[in-house]
mmCIF file of C-alpha atoms in Angstrom:
data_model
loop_
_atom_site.group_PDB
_atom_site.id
_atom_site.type_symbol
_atom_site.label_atom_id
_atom_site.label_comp_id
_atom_site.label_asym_id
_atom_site.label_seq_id
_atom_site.Cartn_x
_atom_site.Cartn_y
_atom_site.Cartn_z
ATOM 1 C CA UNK A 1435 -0.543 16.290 22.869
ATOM 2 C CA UNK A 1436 2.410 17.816 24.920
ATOM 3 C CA UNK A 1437 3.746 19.736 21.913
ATOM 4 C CA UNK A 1438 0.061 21.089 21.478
ATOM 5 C CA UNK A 1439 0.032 22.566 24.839
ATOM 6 C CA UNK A 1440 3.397 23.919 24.206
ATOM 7 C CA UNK A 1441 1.989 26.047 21.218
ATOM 8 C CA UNK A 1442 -1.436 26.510 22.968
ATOM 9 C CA UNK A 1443 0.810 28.207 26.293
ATOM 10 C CA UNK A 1444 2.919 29.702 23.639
ATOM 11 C CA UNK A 1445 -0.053 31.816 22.168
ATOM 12 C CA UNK A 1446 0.620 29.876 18.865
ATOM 13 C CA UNK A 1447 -3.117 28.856 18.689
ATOM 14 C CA UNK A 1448 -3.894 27.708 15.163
ATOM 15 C CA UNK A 1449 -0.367 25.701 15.315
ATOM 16 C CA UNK A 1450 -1.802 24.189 18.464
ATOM 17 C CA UNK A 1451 -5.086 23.169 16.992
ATOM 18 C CA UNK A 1452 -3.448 21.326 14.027
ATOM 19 C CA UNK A 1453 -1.162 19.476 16.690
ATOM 20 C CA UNK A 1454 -4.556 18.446 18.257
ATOM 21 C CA UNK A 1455 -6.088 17.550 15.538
ATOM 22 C CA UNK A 1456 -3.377 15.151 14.548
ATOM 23 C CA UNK A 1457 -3.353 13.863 18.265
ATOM 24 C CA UNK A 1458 -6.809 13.079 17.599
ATOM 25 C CA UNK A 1459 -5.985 11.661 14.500
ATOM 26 C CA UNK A 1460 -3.604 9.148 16.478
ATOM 27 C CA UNK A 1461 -5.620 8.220 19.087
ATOM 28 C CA UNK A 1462 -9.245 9.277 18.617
ATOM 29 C CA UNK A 1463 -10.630 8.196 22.035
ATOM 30 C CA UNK A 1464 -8.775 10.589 24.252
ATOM 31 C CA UNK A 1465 -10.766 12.775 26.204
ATOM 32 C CA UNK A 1466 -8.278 15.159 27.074
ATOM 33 C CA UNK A 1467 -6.978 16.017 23.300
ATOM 34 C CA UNK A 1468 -11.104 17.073 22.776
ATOM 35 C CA UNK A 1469 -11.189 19.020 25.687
ATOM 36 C CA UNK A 1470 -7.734 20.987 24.819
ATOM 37 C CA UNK A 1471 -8.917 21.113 21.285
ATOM 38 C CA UNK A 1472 -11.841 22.554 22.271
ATOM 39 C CA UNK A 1473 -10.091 25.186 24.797
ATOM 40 C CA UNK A 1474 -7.795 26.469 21.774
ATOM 41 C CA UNK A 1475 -10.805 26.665 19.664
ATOM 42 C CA UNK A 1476 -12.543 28.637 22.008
ATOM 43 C CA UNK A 1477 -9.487 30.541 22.188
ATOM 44 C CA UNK A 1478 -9.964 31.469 18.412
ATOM 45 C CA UNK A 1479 -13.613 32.297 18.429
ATOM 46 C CA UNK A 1480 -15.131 29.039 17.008
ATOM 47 C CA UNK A 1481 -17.483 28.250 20.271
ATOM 48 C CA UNK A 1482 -19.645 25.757 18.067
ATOM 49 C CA UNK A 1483 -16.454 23.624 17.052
ATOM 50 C CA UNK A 1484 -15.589 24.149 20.440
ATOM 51 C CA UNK A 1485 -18.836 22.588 22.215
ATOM 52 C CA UNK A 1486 -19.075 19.949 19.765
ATOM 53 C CA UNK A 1487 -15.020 18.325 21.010
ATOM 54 C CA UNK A 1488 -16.500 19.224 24.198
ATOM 55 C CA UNK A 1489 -19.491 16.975 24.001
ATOM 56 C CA UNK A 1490 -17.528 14.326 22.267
ATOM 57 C CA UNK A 1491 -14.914 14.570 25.248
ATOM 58 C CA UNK A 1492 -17.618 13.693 27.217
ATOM 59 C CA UNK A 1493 -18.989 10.967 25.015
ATOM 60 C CA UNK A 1494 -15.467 9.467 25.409
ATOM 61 C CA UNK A 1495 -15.597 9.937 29.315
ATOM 62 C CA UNK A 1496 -18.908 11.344 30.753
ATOM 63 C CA UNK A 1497 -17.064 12.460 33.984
ATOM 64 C CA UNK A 1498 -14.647 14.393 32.148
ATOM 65 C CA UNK A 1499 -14.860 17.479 34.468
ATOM 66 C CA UNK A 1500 -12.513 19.502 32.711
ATOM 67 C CA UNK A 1501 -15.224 19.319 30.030
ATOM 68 C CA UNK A 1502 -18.152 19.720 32.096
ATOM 69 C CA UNK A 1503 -16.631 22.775 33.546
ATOM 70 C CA UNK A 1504 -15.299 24.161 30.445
ATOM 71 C CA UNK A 1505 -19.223 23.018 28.281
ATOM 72 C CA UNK A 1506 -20.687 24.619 31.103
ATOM 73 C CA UNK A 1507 -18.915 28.191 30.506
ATOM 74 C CA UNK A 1508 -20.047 27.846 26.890
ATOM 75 C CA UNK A 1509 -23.878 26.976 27.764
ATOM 76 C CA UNK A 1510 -24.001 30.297 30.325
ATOM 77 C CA UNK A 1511 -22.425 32.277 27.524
ATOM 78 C CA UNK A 1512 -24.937 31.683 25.577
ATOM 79 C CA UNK A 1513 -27.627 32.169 28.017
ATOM 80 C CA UNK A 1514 -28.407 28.207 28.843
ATOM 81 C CA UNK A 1515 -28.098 29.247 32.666
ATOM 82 C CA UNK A 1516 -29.925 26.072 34.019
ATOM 83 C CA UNK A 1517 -27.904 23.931 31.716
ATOM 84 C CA UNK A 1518 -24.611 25.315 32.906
ATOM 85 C CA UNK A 1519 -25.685 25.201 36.232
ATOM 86 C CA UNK A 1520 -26.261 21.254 36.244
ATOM 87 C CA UNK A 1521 -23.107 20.305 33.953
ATOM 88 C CA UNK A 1522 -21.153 22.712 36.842
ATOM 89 C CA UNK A 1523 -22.913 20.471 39.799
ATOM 90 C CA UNK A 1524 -22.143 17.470 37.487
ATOM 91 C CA UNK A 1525 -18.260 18.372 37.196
ATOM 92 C CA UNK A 1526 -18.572 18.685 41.372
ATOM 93 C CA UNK A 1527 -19.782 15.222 41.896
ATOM 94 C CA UNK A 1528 -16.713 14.023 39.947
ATOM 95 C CA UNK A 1529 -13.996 16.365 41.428
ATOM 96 C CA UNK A 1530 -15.515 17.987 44.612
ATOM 97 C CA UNK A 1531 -12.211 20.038 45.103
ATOM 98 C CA UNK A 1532 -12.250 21.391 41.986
ATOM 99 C CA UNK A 1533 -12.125 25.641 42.165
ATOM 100 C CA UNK A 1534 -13.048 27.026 39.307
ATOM 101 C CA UNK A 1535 -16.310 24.718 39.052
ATOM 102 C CA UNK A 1536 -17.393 26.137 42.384
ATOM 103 C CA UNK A 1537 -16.185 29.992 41.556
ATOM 104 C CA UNK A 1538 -18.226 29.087 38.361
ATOM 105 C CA UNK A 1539 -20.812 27.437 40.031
ATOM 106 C CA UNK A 1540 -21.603 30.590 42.943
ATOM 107 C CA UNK A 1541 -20.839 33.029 39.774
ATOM 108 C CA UNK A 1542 -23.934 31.439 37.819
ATOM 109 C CA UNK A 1543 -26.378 31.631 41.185
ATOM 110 C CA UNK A 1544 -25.418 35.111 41.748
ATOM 111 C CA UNK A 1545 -26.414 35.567 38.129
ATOM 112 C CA UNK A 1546 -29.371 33.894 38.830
ATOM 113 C CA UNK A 1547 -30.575 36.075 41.850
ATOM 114 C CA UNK A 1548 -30.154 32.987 44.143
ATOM 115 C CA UNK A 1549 -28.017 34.684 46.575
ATOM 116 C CA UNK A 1550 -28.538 31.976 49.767
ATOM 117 C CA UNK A 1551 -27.250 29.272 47.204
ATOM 118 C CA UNK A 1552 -24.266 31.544 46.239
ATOM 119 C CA UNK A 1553 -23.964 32.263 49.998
ATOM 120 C CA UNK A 1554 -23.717 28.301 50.490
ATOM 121 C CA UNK A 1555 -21.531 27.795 48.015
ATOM 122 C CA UNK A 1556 -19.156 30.144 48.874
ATOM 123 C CA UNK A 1557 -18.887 29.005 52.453
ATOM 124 C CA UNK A 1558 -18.347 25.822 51.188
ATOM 125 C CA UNK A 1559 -15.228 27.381 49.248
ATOM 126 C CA UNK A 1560 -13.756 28.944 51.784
ATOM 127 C CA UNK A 1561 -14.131 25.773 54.164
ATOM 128 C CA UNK A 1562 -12.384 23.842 51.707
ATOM 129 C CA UNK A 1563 -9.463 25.416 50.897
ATOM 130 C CA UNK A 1564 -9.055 27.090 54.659
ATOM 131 C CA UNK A 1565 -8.621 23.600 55.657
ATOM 132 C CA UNK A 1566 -5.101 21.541 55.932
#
């Protein structure tokens, strides 16, 4: 798995997904090789390949928010707002301080022309990082 994220950092994607896959291949219920599987596949283009190691990240370990986040990207892509915006809400219940859910998260209301939820959510933001 480290040597995959090497390659992955490195820009060497295609070496990176073959280290995955053999990570996989070694231990086939780890969330997290999925999820970075599914991040360099994304990386190449092959979104449907990618949401599938998503989902079966999540399979593994439903509160997998890296996947939540990252299967909720994918789902607003392709137009699934509502769906993105309750796997985004999901990966908050797990990891409430986690950023990029809740940049994604006021991102997809704005979208959505629900500008006093994206107001909300973006004083929430700013309360929770302003704070020691």
């Amino acid at each position: 798995g480290n040597l995959a994220c090497v390659y992955y950092e490195q820009g060497l994607i295609d070496l990176a997904v073959d280290t995955y896959r053999r990570a996989i291949d070694l231990q086939p219920n780890f969330p997290d090789a999925y999820c970075n599987l599914a991040n360099a596949l994304k990386e190449k283009s092959q979104v449907t390949e990618a949401e599938d190691c998503y989902q079966t990240a999540l399979r593994l370990c439903p509160t997998h928010a890296d996947s939540l986040n990252n299967l909720a990207n994918i789902k607003r892509e392709q137009g699934f707002v509502e769906e993105a915006t309750r796997l985004y809400l999901k990966a908050l219940e797990v990891f409430p301080e986690f950023a990029a859910a809740h940049s994604n998260l006021a991102s997809v209301l704005q979208q959505q022309g629900k500008l006093s939820e994206f107001r909300q959510r973006l004083l929430m933001l700013t309360q929770t990082w302003a704070t020691p």
